[in-house]
XYZ file of N, CA, C and O in Angstrom:
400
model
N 36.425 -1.702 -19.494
C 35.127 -2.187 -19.934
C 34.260 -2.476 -18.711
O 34.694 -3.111 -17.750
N 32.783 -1.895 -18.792
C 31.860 -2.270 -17.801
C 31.757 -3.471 -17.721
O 31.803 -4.109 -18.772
N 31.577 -4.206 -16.395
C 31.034 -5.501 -16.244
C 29.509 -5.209 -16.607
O 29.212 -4.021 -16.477
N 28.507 -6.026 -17.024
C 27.092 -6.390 -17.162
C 26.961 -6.671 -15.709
O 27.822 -7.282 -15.076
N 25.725 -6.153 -15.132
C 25.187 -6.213 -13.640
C 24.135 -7.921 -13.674
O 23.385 -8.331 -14.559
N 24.365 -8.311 -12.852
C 23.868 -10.523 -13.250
C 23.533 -10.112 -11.251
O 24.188 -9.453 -10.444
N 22.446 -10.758 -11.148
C 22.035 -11.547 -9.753
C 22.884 -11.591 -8.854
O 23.166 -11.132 -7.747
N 23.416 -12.679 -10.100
C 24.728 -13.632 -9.040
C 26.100 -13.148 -8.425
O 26.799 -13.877 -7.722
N 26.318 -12.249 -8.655
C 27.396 -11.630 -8.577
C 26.938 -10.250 -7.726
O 27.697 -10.046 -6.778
N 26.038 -9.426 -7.841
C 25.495 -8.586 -6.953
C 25.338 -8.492 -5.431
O 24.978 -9.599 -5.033
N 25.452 -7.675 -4.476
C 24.888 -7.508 -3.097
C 23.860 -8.032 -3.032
O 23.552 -8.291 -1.869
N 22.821 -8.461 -4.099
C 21.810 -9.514 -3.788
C 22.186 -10.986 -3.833
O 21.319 -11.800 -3.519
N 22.966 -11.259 -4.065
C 23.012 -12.810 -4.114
C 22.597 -13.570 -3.412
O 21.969 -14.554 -3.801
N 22.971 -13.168 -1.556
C 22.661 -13.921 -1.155
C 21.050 -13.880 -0.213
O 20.713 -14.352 0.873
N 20.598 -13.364 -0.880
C 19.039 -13.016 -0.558
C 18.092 -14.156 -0.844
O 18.071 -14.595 -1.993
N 17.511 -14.545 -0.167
C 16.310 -15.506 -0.406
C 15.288 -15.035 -0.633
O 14.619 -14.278 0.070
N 15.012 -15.589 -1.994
C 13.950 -15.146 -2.713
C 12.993 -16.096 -2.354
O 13.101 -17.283 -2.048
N 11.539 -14.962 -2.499
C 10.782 -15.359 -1.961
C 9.928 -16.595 -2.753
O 9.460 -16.121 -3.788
N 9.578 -18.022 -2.600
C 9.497 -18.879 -3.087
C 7.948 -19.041 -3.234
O 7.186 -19.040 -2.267
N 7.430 -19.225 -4.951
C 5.972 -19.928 -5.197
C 4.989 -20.319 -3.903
O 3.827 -19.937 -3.764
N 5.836 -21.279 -2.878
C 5.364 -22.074 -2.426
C 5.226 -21.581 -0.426
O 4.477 -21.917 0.492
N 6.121 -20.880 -0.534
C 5.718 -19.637 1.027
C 4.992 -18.831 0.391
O 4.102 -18.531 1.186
N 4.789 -18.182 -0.759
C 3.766 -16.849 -0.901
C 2.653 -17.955 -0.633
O 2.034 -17.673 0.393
N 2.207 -19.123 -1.234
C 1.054 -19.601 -1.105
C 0.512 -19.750 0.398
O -0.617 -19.484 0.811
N 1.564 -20.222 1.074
C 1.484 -20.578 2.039
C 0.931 -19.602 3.108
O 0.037 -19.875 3.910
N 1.669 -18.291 2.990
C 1.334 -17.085 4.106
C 0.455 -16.963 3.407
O -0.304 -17.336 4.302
N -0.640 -16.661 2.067
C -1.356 -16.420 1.700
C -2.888 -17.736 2.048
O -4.043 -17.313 1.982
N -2.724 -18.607 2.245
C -3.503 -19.661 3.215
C -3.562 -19.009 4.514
O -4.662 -18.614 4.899
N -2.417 -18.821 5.328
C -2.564 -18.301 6.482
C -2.985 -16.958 6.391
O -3.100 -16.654 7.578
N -3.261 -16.053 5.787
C -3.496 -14.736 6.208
C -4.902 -14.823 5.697
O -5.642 -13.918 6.084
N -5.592 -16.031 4.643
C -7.082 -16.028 4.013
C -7.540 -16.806 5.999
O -8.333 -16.145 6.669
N -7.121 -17.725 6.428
C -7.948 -18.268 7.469
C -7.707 -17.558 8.512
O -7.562 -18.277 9.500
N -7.634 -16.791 8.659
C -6.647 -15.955 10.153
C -7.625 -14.783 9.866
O -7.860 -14.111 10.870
N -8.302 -14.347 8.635
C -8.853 -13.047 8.254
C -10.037 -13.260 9.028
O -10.226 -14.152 9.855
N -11.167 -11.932 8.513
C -12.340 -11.581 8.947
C -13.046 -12.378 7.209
O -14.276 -12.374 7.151
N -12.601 -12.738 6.464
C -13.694 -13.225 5.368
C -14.848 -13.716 5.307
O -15.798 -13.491 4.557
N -14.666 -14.559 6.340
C -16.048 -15.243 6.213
C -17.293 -14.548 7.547
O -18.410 -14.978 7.836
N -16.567 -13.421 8.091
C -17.416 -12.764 8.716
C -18.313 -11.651 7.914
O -19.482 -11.314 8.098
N -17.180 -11.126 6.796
C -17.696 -10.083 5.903
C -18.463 -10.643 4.547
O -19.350 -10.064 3.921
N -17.926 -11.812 4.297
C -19.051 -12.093 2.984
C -19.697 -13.658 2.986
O -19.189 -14.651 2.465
N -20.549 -13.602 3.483
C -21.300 -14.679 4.137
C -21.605 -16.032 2.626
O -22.139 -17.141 2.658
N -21.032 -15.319 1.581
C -21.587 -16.380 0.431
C -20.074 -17.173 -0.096
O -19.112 -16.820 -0.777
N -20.454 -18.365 0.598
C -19.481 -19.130 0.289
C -18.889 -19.334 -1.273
O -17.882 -19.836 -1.772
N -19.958 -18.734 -1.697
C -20.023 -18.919 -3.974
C -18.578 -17.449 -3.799
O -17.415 -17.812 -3.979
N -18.788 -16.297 -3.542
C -18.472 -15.714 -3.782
C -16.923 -15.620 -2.698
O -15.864 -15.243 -3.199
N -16.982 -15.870 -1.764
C -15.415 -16.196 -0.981
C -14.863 -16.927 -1.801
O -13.905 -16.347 -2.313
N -15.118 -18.625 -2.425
C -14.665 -19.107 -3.424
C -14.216 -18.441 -4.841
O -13.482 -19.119 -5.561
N -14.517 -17.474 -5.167
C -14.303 -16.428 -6.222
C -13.410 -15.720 -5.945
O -12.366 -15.766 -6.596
N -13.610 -14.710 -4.704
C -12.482 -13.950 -4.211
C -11.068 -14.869 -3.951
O -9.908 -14.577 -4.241
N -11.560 -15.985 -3.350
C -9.893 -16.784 -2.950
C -9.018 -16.962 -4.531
O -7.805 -16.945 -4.742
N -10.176 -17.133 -5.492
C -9.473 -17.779 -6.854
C -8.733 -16.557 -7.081
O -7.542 -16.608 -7.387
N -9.368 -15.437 -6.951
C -8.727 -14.670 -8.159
C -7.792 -13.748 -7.015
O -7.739 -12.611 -7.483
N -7.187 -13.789 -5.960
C -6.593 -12.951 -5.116
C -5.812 -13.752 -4.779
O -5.449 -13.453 -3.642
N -5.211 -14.837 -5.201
C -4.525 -16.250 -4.531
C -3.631 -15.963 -5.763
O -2.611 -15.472 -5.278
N -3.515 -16.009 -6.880
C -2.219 -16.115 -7.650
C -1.750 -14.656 -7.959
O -1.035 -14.522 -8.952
N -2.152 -13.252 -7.033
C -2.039 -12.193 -7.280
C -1.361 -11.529 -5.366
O -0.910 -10.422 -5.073
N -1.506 -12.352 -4.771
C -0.910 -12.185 -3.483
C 0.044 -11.211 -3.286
O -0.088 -10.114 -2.743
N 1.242 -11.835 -3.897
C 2.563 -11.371 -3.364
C 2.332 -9.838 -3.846
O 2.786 -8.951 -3.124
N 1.535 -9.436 -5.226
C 1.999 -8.108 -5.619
C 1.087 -7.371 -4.724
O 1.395 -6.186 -4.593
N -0.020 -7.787 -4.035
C -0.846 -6.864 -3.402
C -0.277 -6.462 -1.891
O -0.476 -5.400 -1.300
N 0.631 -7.828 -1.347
C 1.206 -7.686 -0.656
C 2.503 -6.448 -0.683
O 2.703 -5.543 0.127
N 3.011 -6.689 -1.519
C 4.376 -5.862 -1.825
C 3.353 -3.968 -1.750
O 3.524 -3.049 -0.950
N 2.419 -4.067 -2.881
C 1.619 -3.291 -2.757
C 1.112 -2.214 -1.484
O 1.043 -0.987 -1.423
N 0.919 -2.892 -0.889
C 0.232 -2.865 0.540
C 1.557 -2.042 1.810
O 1.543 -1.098 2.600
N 2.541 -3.072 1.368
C 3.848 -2.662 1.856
C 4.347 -1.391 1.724
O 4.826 -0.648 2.580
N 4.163 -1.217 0.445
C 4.545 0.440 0.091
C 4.133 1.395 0.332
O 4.819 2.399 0.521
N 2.661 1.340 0.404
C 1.352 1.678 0.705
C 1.508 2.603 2.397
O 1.191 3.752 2.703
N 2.149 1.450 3.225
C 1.823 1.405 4.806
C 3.327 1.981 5.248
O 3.264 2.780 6.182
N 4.507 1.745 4.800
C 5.953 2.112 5.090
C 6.577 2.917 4.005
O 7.537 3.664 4.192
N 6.044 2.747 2.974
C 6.930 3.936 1.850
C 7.125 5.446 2.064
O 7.886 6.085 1.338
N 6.341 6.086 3.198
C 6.586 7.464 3.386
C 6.886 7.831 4.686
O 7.006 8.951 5.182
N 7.014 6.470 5.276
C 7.242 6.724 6.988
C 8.536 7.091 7.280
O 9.592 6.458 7.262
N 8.148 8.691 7.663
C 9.313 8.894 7.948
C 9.875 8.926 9.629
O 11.053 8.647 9.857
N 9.164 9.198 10.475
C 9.073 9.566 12.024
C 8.777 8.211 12.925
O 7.682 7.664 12.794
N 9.777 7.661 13.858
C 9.665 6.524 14.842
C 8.176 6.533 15.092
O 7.508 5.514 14.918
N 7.440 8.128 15.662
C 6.021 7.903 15.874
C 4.963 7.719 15.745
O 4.046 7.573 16.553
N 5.026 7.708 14.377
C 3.822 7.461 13.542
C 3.826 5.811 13.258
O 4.725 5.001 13.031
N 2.369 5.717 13.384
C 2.050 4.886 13.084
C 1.980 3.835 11.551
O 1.023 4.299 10.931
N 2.347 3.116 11.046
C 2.399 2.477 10.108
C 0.887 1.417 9.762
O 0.314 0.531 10.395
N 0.707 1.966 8.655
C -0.682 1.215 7.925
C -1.560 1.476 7.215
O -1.839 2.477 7.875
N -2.417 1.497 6.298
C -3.550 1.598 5.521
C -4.920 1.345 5.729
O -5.417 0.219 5.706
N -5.460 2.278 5.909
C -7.048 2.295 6.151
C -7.632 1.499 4.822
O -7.236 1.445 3.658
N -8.880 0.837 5.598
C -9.779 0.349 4.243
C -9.822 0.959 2.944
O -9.626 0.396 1.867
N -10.179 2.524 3.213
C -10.558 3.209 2.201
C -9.136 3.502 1.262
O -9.092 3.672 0.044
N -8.039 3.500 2.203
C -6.856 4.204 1.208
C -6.725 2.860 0.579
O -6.496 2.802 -0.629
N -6.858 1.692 1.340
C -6.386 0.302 0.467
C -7.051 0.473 -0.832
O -6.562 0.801 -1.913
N -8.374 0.161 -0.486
C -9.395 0.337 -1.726
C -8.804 1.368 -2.605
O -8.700 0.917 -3.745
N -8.387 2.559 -2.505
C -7.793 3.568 -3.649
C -6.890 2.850 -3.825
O -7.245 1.845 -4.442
N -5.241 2.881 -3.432
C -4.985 1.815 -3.569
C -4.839 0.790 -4.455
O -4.076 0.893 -5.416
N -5.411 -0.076 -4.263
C -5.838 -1.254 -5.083
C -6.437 -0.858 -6.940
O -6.184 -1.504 -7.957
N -7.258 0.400 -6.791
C -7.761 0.732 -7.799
C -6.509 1.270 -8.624
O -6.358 1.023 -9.821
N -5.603 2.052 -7.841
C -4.904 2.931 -8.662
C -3.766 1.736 -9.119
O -3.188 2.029 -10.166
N -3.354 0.446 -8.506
C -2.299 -0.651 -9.026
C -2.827 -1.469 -9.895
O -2.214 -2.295 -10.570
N -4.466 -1.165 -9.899
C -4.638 -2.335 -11.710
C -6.008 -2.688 -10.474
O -6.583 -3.745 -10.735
N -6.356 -2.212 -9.673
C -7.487 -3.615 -8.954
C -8.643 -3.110 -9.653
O -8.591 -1.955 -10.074
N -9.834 -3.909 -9.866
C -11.001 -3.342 -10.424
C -12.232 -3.008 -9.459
O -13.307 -2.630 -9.925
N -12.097 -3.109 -8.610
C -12.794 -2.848 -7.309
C -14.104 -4.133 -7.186
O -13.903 -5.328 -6.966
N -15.342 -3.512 -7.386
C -15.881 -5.022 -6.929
C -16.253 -5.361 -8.114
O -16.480 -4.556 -9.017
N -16.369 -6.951 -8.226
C -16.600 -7.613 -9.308
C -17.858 -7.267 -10.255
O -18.896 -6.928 -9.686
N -17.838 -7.324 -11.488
C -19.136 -6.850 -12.303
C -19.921 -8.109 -12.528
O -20.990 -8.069 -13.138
């Protein structure tokens, strides 16, 4: 009889998952560390962007991740995503591009 595949018992077990409270956290640090308030000068609308990109972090992150390393195959190449591919990107994982 198959065992049922459980967490706990898996080659993942002992993995630390990534916690509510570090996504928030690198996500504070990567909003004040950015160019934001160089690129959108309206504090109404940075306040908007932080709301709605703050409890959606980790997947844009993970996103982003895949995005920049999922096809790298060669030591020499460079790893990363241009504005524009982000922006596709973003559109093609659910993003709606700019607000209506």
């Amino acid at each position: 009889k198959k065992e049922v595949w459980s967490f706990q018992k898996s080659v993942f077990k002992d993995f630390t998952v990534d916690l509510q409270t570090l996504v928030e956290e690198c996500f504070e640090t990567d909003w004040q560390n950015g160019r934001v308030s160089q690129i959108i000068r309206s504090g109404e609308a940075r306040t908007e962007i932080f709301q709605k990109l703050s409890p959606i972090y980790l997947q844009v992150m993970v996103a982003f991740w895949w995005e920049a390393y999922g096809e790298l195959e060669a030591k020499d190449q460079a790893c990363g995503v241009s504005m524009m591919d982000f922006r596709a990107m973003m559109s093609r994982y659910g993003g709606e591009g700019r607000c209506a």
